[in-house]
Tab-separated table of C-alpha atoms and ligand atoms in Angstrom:
chain	number	residue	atom	x	y	z
L	204	MET	CA	-21.566	15.414	17.477
L	205	LYS	CA	-18.911	12.274	18.642
L	206	ILE	CA	-16.470	11.858	16.271
L	207	GLY	CA	-13.728	9.133	16.592
L	208	LEU	CA	-10.558	10.118	14.303
L	209	ASN	CA	-8.215	7.357	13.427
L	210	CYS	CA	-4.898	8.409	11.670
L	211	TYR	CA	-0.835	7.855	11.732
L	212	PRO	CA	0.135	10.131	14.663
L	213	GLY	CA	3.913	10.314	13.017
L	214	VAL	CA	5.103	13.718	11.322
L	215	GLY	CA	3.266	12.176	8.458
L	216	GLY	CA	0.937	14.904	6.319
L	217	SER	CA	-2.173	12.843	6.553
L	218	GLY	CA	-1.711	12.497	10.331
L	219	ILE	CA	-0.921	16.346	10.726
L	220	LEU	CA	-3.910	17.164	8.714
L	221	ALA	CA	-6.104	14.407	10.636
L	222	THR	CA	-5.013	15.884	13.912
L	223	ARG	CA	-5.421	19.785	12.804
L	224	LEU	CA	-9.262	18.958	11.569
L	225	GLY	CA	-9.564	17.180	15.099
L	226	ILE	CA	-8.664	20.526	16.745
L	227	GLU	CA	-11.158	22.392	14.623
L	228	PHE	CA	-13.820	19.873	14.806
L	229	ALA	CA	-13.313	20.369	18.868
L	230	LYS	CA	-13.468	23.993	18.526
L	231	HIS	CA	-16.557	23.917	17.000
L	232	GLY	CA	-17.981	22.149	19.785
L	233	HIS	CA	-17.592	18.238	18.421
L	234	ASP	CA	-16.517	15.523	21.167
L	235	VAL	CA	-13.299	14.350	19.347
L	236	HIS	CA	-11.764	10.804	20.091
L	237	PHE	CA	-8.575	10.087	18.439
L	238	ILE	CA	-8.044	6.433	18.478
L	239	THR	CA	-3.960	5.913	17.280
L	240	TYR	CA	-0.927	4.092	18.594
L	241	GLU	CA	0.445	7.259	19.873
L	242	ARG	CA	-0.351	10.502	20.656
L	243	PRO	CA	-0.841	12.365	17.368
L	244	PHE	CA	2.352	14.946	16.944
L	245	ALA	CA	0.090	17.678	16.052
L	246	VAL	CA	-1.761	17.651	19.499
L	247	GLN	CA	1.551	17.682	21.586
L	248	GLY	CA	0.743	20.309	23.965
L	249	ILE	CA	-3.031	21.122	23.081
L	250	ASP	CA	-5.318	20.506	26.161
L	251	GLN	CA	-8.890	20.766	25.117
L	252	GLU	CA	-11.868	19.137	27.294
L	253	ASN	CA	-13.260	17.780	24.281
L	254	VAL	CA	-10.490	16.340	22.494
L	255	HIS	CA	-9.785	12.735	24.129
L	256	ILE	CA	-7.125	10.061	23.066
L	257	HIS	CA	-7.337	6.426	23.150
L	258	LEU	CA	-4.181	4.741	22.416
L	259	VAL	CA	-4.309	1.440	20.890
L	260	THR	CA	-2.563	-1.491	22.908
L	261	VAL	CA	-0.746	-3.939	20.292
L	262	LEU	CA	-0.150	-7.634	22.379
L	263	GLU	CA	3.054	-8.670	21.256
L	264	TYR	CA	3.231	-12.808	21.381
L	265	PRO	CA	6.084	-15.116	20.558
L	266	LEU	CA	4.364	-16.687	17.943
L	267	PHE	CA	3.589	-12.947	16.235
L	268	LYS	CA	6.494	-12.433	13.643
L	269	TYR	CA	3.964	-9.577	12.416
L	270	PRO	CA	1.474	-8.460	15.495
L	271	PRO	CA	-1.770	-8.022	13.714
L	272	TYR	CA	-2.073	-4.070	14.464
L	273	THR	CA	-5.538	-3.941	12.299
L	274	VAL	CA	-7.442	-6.500	15.021
L	275	ALA	CA	-5.992	-4.179	17.611
L	276	LEU	CA	-7.100	-1.002	16.125
L	277	GLY	CA	-10.570	-2.347	15.420
L	278	SER	CA	-10.870	-3.564	18.729
L	279	GLU	CA	-10.126	-0.346	20.333
L	280	MET	CA	-12.596	1.433	17.821
L	281	VAL	CA	-15.323	-0.862	19.124
L	282	ARG	CA	-14.354	0.022	22.722
L	283	ILE	CA	-13.985	3.719	22.246
L	284	SER	CA	-17.597	3.278	19.772
L	285	LYS	CA	-19.537	1.471	22.675
L	286	ASN	CA	-18.079	3.567	25.956
L	287	GLU	CA	-18.672	6.545	24.210
L	288	LYS	CA	-21.477	6.203	22.138
L	289	LEU	CA	-19.872	7.624	18.902
L	290	ASP	CA	-21.642	8.985	15.905
L	291	VAL	CA	-19.069	8.473	12.969
L	292	ILE	CA	-15.304	7.286	12.701
L	293	ASN	CA	-13.201	9.096	9.987
L	294	VAL	CA	-10.182	7.359	9.225
L	295	HIS	CA	-7.489	9.406	7.272
L	296	TYR	CA	-5.003	6.931	5.116
L	297	ALA	CA	-7.177	3.771	4.044
L	298	ILE	CA	-4.297	1.015	4.899
L	299	PRO	CA	-5.403	-0.532	7.341
L	300	HIS	CA	-7.508	2.027	9.196
L	301	ALA	CA	-10.715	1.483	6.874
L	302	THR	CA	-10.405	-2.174	7.467
L	303	ALA	CA	-10.359	-1.711	11.158
L	304	ALA	CA	-13.086	0.844	10.653
L	305	TYR	CA	-15.329	-2.020	8.459
L	306	LEU	CA	-14.962	-4.204	11.239
L	307	ASN	CA	-16.338	-2.161	13.494
L	308	ARG	CA	-19.062	-1.139	11.745
L	309	GLU	CA	-19.690	-4.755	11.640
L	310	ILE	CA	-19.795	-5.378	15.551
L	311	THR	CA	-21.204	-1.840	16.849
L	312	GLY	CA	-22.931	-0.462	13.791
L	313	VAL	CA	-20.772	2.919	13.973
L	314	PRO	CA	-20.500	4.508	9.975
L	315	TYR	CA	-17.224	5.278	9.040
L	316	VAL	CA	-15.813	7.950	6.453
L	317	VAL	CA	-12.593	7.032	4.934
L	318	THR	CA	-10.273	10.216	3.814
L	319	LEU	CA	-7.574	9.334	0.976
L	320	HIS	CA	-4.542	10.651	0.908
L	321	GLY	CA	-1.728	9.560	-1.265
L	322	SER	CA	0.267	6.189	-1.163
L	323	ASP	CA	-2.960	4.549	0.413
L	324	VAL	CA	-4.311	4.620	-3.008
L	325	THR	CA	-1.306	5.207	-5.515
L	326	ILE	CA	1.399	2.529	-4.253
L	327	LEU	CA	-0.069	0.453	-1.583
L	328	GLY	CA	-3.323	0.246	-2.115
L	329	SER	CA	-3.065	-0.795	-5.607
L	330	ASP	CA	-0.466	-3.642	-4.792
L	331	PRO	CA	-2.082	-7.242	-4.851
L	332	SER	CA	-0.485	-7.761	-1.199
L	333	TYR	CA	-3.325	-4.884	-0.065
L	334	HIS	CA	-5.611	-4.661	-2.774
L	335	PRO	CA	-8.476	-7.154	-2.456
L	336	VAL	CA	-9.242	-6.031	1.413
L	337	ASN	CA	-8.057	-2.426	1.086
L	338	ASN	CA	-10.573	-2.001	-1.999
L	339	HIS	CA	-13.585	-3.684	-0.243
L	340	SER	CA	-12.717	-1.958	2.804
L	341	VAL	CA	-13.011	1.454	0.939
L	342	GLU	CA	-15.795	0.581	-1.360
L	343	GLN	CA	-17.876	-0.525	1.748
L	344	ALA	CA	-17.431	2.726	3.493
L	345	ASP	CA	-20.541	5.353	4.638
L	346	ALA	CA	-18.512	7.797	2.516
L	347	VAL	CA	-15.073	8.323	0.797
L	348	THR	CA	-13.328	11.508	0.521
L	349	ALA	CA	-9.931	12.253	-1.218
L	350	VAL	CA	-7.728	15.628	-0.376
L	351	SER	CA	-7.390	16.247	-4.460
L	352	ASP	CA	-9.019	15.376	-7.729
L	353	PHE	CA	-5.875	13.988	-8.367
L	354	MET	CA	-6.441	11.399	-5.626
L	355	ARG	CA	-9.962	10.963	-6.857
L	356	ARG	CA	-9.046	10.173	-10.324
L	357	GLU	CA	-6.073	7.712	-8.574
L	358	ALA	CA	-8.654	5.664	-6.571
L	359	TYR	CA	-10.583	5.097	-9.389
L	360	GLU	CA	-7.992	4.463	-11.839
L	361	ARG	CA	-5.701	2.717	-9.317
L	362	LEU	CA	-7.695	1.435	-6.456
L	363	GLY	CA	-10.400	0.349	-9.033
L	364	VAL	CA	-13.090	2.299	-6.694
L	365	GLU	CA	-16.825	2.266	-8.044
L	366	ARG	CA	-18.311	4.244	-5.761
L	367	GLU	CA	-18.586	8.266	-5.245
L	368	VAL	CA	-15.519	10.148	-3.978
L	369	LYS	CA	-16.156	13.560	-2.816
L	370	VAL	CA	-13.224	15.947	-3.027
L	371	ILE	CA	-12.353	17.847	0.201
L	372	PRO	CA	-9.392	19.886	0.197
L	373	ASN	CA	-6.872	20.008	2.647
L	374	PHE	CA	-6.276	23.359	4.573
L	375	VAL	CA	-4.403	25.423	6.445
L	376	ASP	CA	-4.624	27.887	9.535
L	377	SER	CA	-4.049	31.210	7.570
L	378	ASP	CA	-3.883	33.035	11.135
L	379	ILE	CA	-0.944	31.092	11.906
L	380	PHE	CA	0.809	30.858	8.633
L	381	LYS	CA	0.306	35.135	7.222
L	382	PRO	CA	2.390	37.544	5.919
L	383	ASP	CA	4.078	39.363	9.130
L	384	VAL	CA	7.180	40.800	10.561
L	385	CYS	CA	9.928	38.508	10.752
L	386	ASP	CA	10.880	37.397	14.168
L	387	SER	CA	13.285	34.511	14.161
L	388	ASP	CA	17.001	33.405	15.665
L	389	ILE	CA	17.534	32.702	11.521
L	390	VAL	CA	18.031	36.136	9.878
L	391	LYS	CA	18.983	36.955	6.633
L	392	GLN	CA	21.717	39.531	5.864
L	393	GLU	CA	20.149	42.733	4.157
L	394	ASN	CA	21.443	41.523	0.808
L	395	GLU	CA	20.791	37.732	0.651
L	396	THR	CA	17.516	36.385	-0.850
L	397	MET	CA	16.226	33.142	1.701
L	398	ILE	CA	14.636	30.256	-0.016
L	399	ILE	CA	12.687	27.907	2.077
L	400	HIS	CA	11.906	23.797	1.947
L	401	VAL	CA	10.091	21.957	4.553
L	402	SER	CA	9.847	18.500	4.132
L	403	ASN	CA	9.808	14.926	6.152
L	404	PHE	CA	13.201	14.423	3.731
L	405	ARG	CA	11.579	11.294	2.350
L	406	PRO	CA	12.803	10.293	-1.291
L	407	VAL	CA	9.669	10.996	-2.450
L	408	LYS	CA	10.397	14.836	-1.959
L	409	ARG	CA	13.296	14.762	-4.116
L	410	VAL	CA	15.755	17.007	-1.871
L	411	PRO	CA	18.883	16.475	-3.788
L	412	ASP	CA	16.998	18.247	-6.814
L	413	LEU	CA	17.429	21.557	-4.864
L	414	ILE	CA	21.079	21.335	-3.592
L	415	TYR	CA	21.809	20.621	-7.506
L	416	ALA	CA	19.785	23.969	-8.354
L	417	MET	CA	21.445	25.798	-5.503
L	418	LYS	CA	24.678	24.928	-7.166
L	419	ILE	CA	23.537	26.176	-10.450
L	420	VAL	CA	21.843	29.467	-8.830
L	421	THR	CA	24.987	30.319	-6.524
L	422	LYS	CA	27.144	30.615	-9.683
L	423	GLU	CA	25.060	33.704	-10.853
L	424	GLN	CA	23.388	34.471	-7.433
L	425	PRO	CA	25.997	34.131	-4.745
L	426	ASN	CA	23.828	35.343	-2.290
L	427	ALA	CA	21.275	33.255	-2.333
L	428	LYS	CA	20.321	31.018	0.945
L	429	LEU	CA	18.305	27.787	1.307
L	430	LEU	CA	17.240	27.046	4.404
L	431	LEU	CA	16.098	23.441	5.010
L	432	VAL	CA	13.676	22.483	7.435
L	433	GLY	CA	12.666	19.154	9.129
L	434	ASP	CA	14.663	15.620	8.857
L	435	GLY	CA	14.086	12.111	7.370
L	436	PRO	CA	15.612	9.329	5.670
L	437	ASP	CA	17.545	11.710	2.974
L	438	ARG	CA	18.950	13.829	5.689
L	439	HIS	CA	22.378	12.739	5.915
L	440	SER	CA	22.828	11.719	2.259
L	441	VAL	CA	21.801	15.503	1.636
L	442	GLU	CA	24.249	16.825	3.866
L	443	ARG	CA	26.967	14.997	2.262
L	444	LEU	CA	25.786	15.990	-1.273
L	445	ILE	CA	25.862	19.826	0.263
L	446	ASP	CA	29.553	19.446	1.764
L	447	HIS	CA	30.721	17.461	-1.467
L	448	LEU	CA	29.352	20.716	-3.856
L	449	ASN	CA	30.839	22.847	-1.746
L	450	LEU	CA	27.480	24.631	-0.649
L	451	SER	CA	27.687	24.778	3.215
L	452	ARG	CA	27.873	28.805	2.886
L	453	ASN	CA	24.581	29.050	1.200
L	454	ILE	CA	22.514	25.838	2.798
L	455	ARG	CA	21.517	25.286	6.038
L	456	LEU	CA	20.037	22.840	7.651
L	457	THR	CA	17.794	23.088	10.429
L	458	GLY	CA	16.127	19.883	11.574
L	459	PHE	CA	12.820	19.918	12.967
L	460	ARG	CA	11.189	23.408	13.728
L	461	SER	CA	8.576	24.442	15.821
L	462	ASP	CA	8.312	27.734	14.596
L	463	VAL	CA	8.010	26.873	10.776
L	464	ALA	CA	5.157	30.017	10.305
L	465	ASN	CA	8.091	32.282	11.127
L	466	LEU	CA	10.886	30.619	9.097
L	467	MET	CA	8.059	31.001	6.077
L	468	ARG	CA	7.694	34.790	7.068
L	469	CYS	CA	11.197	35.550	7.035
L	470	SER	CA	11.962	33.710	3.751
L	471	ASP	CA	11.570	35.255	0.070
L	472	ILE	CA	10.651	32.286	-1.885
L	473	GLY	CA	9.528	28.559	-1.256
L	474	LEU	CA	10.448	25.559	-2.926
L	475	LEU	CA	8.688	22.137	-3.208
L	476	SER	CA	10.519	19.377	-5.735
L	477	SER	CA	8.604	16.223	-5.054
L	478	GLU	CA	8.115	13.547	-7.395
L	479	THR	CA	4.205	13.378	-6.607
L	480	GLU	CA	2.040	14.787	-4.208
L	481	SER	CA	-1.436	14.666	-3.885
L	482	ALA	CA	-2.061	17.801	-1.529
L	483	PRO	CA	1.118	19.133	0.011
L	484	LEU	CA	0.744	20.799	3.543
L	485	THR	CA	3.709	22.906	3.002
L	486	LEU	CA	2.633	24.340	0.011
L	487	LEU	CA	-0.321	25.682	1.458
L	488	GLU	CA	1.433	27.017	4.410
L	489	GLY	CA	3.798	29.042	2.073
L	490	MET	CA	1.419	30.306	0.077
L	491	SER	CA	-0.907	31.086	3.109
L	492	SER	CA	2.290	32.736	4.130
L	493	GLY	CA	2.419	35.155	1.075
L	494	LEU	CA	5.528	33.358	-0.415
L	495	PRO	CA	6.053	32.944	-4.301
L	496	MET	CA	6.210	29.078	-4.327
L	497	ILE	CA	7.998	27.136	-6.924
L	498	ALA	CA	6.499	23.638	-7.186
L	499	THR	CA	6.834	20.664	-9.243
L	500	ASN	CA	4.066	19.783	-12.014
L	501	VAL	CA	2.905	16.770	-10.679
L	502	GLY	CA	-0.187	15.070	-8.554
L	503	GLY	CA	-2.815	17.361	-7.095
L	504	ILE	CA	0.052	20.529	-7.026
L	505	PRO	CA	-1.470	21.891	-10.166
L	506	GLU	CA	-4.872	22.023	-9.037
L	507	ILE	CA	-3.521	24.526	-6.059
L	508	ILE	CA	-0.619	26.635	-8.467
L	509	GLU	CA	-2.003	28.336	-11.576
L	510	ASN	CA	1.115	28.673	-13.176
L	511	GLY	CA	2.654	32.379	-13.201
L	512	MET	CA	-0.442	33.423	-10.936
L	513	ASN	CA	-0.248	32.346	-7.566
L	514	GLY	CA	3.202	30.702	-7.721
L	515	VAL	CA	5.518	28.711	-10.264
L	516	ILE	CA	5.261	25.387	-11.723
L	517	VAL	CA	8.470	23.034	-12.894
L	518	PRO	CA	8.807	19.877	-14.477
L	519	PRO	CA	9.767	17.210	-12.054
L	520	LYS	CA	13.146	15.610	-11.547
L	521	ASN	CA	14.784	18.974	-13.172
L	522	PRO	CA	17.069	20.894	-10.930
L	523	GLU	CA	18.115	23.421	-13.885
L	524	ALA	CA	14.430	24.193	-14.235
L	525	ILE	CA	14.487	24.919	-10.667
L	526	ALA	CA	17.473	26.900	-10.542
L	527	ASN	CA	16.290	29.241	-13.392
L	528	GLN	CA	12.797	29.954	-11.724
L	529	ILE	CA	14.786	31.036	-8.524
L	530	ILE	CA	17.318	33.374	-10.453
L	531	ASN	CA	14.282	34.584	-12.061
L	532	LEU	CA	12.341	35.405	-8.722
L	533	ILE	CA	15.926	36.654	-6.835
L	534	LYS	CA	16.044	38.973	-9.954
L	535	ASP	CA	12.336	40.356	-9.852
L	536	PRO	CA	11.056	41.196	-6.096
L	537	GLU	CA	8.082	42.526	-7.941
L	538	LEU	CA	6.941	39.808	-9.491
L	539	ARG	CA	7.731	37.511	-5.957
L	540	THR	CA	5.201	40.269	-4.180
L	541	GLN	CA	2.722	40.002	-6.678
L	542	LEU	CA	2.661	35.821	-6.625
L	543	GLY	CA	2.967	36.086	-3.019
L	544	THR	CA	-0.094	38.313	-2.747
L	545	LYS	CA	-2.246	36.317	-5.391
L	546	ALA	CA	-0.851	33.123	-3.467
L	547	ARG	CA	-2.271	34.590	-0.215
L	548	GLU	CA	-5.822	35.154	-1.782
L	549	THR	CA	-6.134	31.711	-2.873
L	550	ILE	CA	-5.561	30.369	-0.075
L	551	LEU	CA	-8.150	32.848	1.895
L	552	GLU	CA	-10.517	31.674	-1.035
L	553	LYS	CA	-10.390	27.998	-0.862
L	554	TYR	CA	-8.395	26.448	1.788
L	555	THR	CA	-9.210	27.926	5.160
L	556	SER	CA	-10.200	25.805	7.791
L	557	GLU	CA	-13.648	27.263	8.301
L	558	LYS	CA	-14.650	26.295	4.682
L	559	VAL	CA	-12.812	22.495	5.008
L	560	VAL	CA	-14.402	21.855	8.329
L	561	ASN	CA	-17.992	22.663	7.511
L	562	GLU	CA	-17.257	20.361	4.275
L	563	TYR	CA	-16.205	17.104	6.365
L	564	ILE	CA	-19.272	17.976	9.098
L	565	LYS	CA	-21.635	17.874	6.623
L	566	VAL	CA	-20.505	14.536	5.130
L	567	PHE	CA	-20.374	13.157	8.616
L	568	ASN	CA	-24.133	14.667	8.991
L	569	ASP	CA	-25.212	13.150	5.667
L	570	VAL	CA	-23.756	9.652	6.612
L	571	ILE	CA	-25.663	9.647	10.135
L	572	ASN	CA	-28.591	10.849	9.046
L	573	GLY	CA	-28.796	7.903	5.817
C	900	GMT	O1	1.265	8.853	1.093
C	900	GMT	C1	2.132	8.973	1.412
C	900	GMT	O2	3.043	8.504	1.285
C	900	GMT	C2	2.289	9.693	3.030
C	900	GMT	C3	1.096	10.814	3.009
C	900	GMT	C4	0.971	11.183	4.602
C	900	GMT	O3	0.897	10.933	5.326
C	900	GMT	O4	2.124	12.172	4.757
C	900	GMT	O5	1.062	11.832	2.235
C	900	GMT	C5	0.085	12.228	1.319
C	900	GMT	O6	-0.964	12.832	2.472
C	900	GMT	C6	-0.941	14.482	2.679
C	900	GMT	C7	-1.591	15.073	3.186
C	900	GMT	O7	-2.803	15.019	2.818
C	900	GMT	C8	-0.633	15.358	1.134
C	900	GMT	O8	-0.455	16.504	1.933
C	900	GMT	C9	0.613	14.790	0.569
C	900	GMT	O9	0.874	15.138	-0.407
C	900	GMT	C10	0.481	13.172	0.486
C	900	GMT	N1	1.730	12.707	-0.477
C	900	GMT	C11	1.888	12.026	-1.304
C	900	GMT	O10	1.003	11.883	-1.956
C	900	GMT	C12	3.362	11.677	-1.477
């Protein structure tokens, strides 16, 4: 099958998911054509014969205050659909990708599948400045998928979508993210408990909540260490807060790391404090690594974590609740092991690449065969 894949190529979860999916499609023998404005972050360094990258050229012109990206993307989709004889295009994150794919189908007849991820539905998609065109482009798609049941409900309730939306969950490479020997330059002392948080430091991740939680935790457990992995808009304010609360001995910021799987393996507890999420990849990665994850009770998270069984759920915007659960897990290594083991089992049962890739391929086949 010749599959066009379109996404935001940066470090956002939807782009990472789409690129990991593309790599998996290619491993299954399909021809994959990424159509994006730059080489996707997650395919850097991956050279597979049947993975092709086509970059969208956005022409600047003095008249334009806002260069018309949707027209440029649609035009590149048309070029690739015709030249490569694509069977289907799968766009990740609806705005504006679904509209470009809709235009492409008008011109070339190539069907498109929209995958809904997050703010393309919850915030932007429902805003009047985007809603009429975005809604139409989603409604008219040959198939629509969402990464969680929460996202599907949001599509109905916020976007006003009336058509069928199929839930295909996100996935994690359980061979990369797996419990194993810790092999990293970031080594903890024997009496320390290492807690890890990985994110893009956007306000929605509420990283400061973790810092306030650590202030409480370290009063009782001075050997608790928090590793903050990643980078983004809140990083500087988080650094200042750590200094202000005198926590630099207990919290370390690593910036971007390419060895997240290793860092997770070297940790004892994972944390996610977001105020909303549809199906967070870092949660799946932590669980796949056998970590007991503490995560907020928002969006699609309760679909993945069953509280007290394969992880711990806490109310959002509540550092004290996070702190209490961290302390509880520090004191109870047996519970950590129990939750981590169940977490890994959950991943192997529901969130493997094999399972998810097959579901996407089935949707594509159904679309192609009408
Ligand atoms: O929707 C966003 O704000 C960004 C989007 C992205 O591209 O990172 O994130 C969403 O998609 C990810 C991949 O499916 C999910 O892991 C994230 O939970 C989701 N983020 C939100 O819903 C805030």
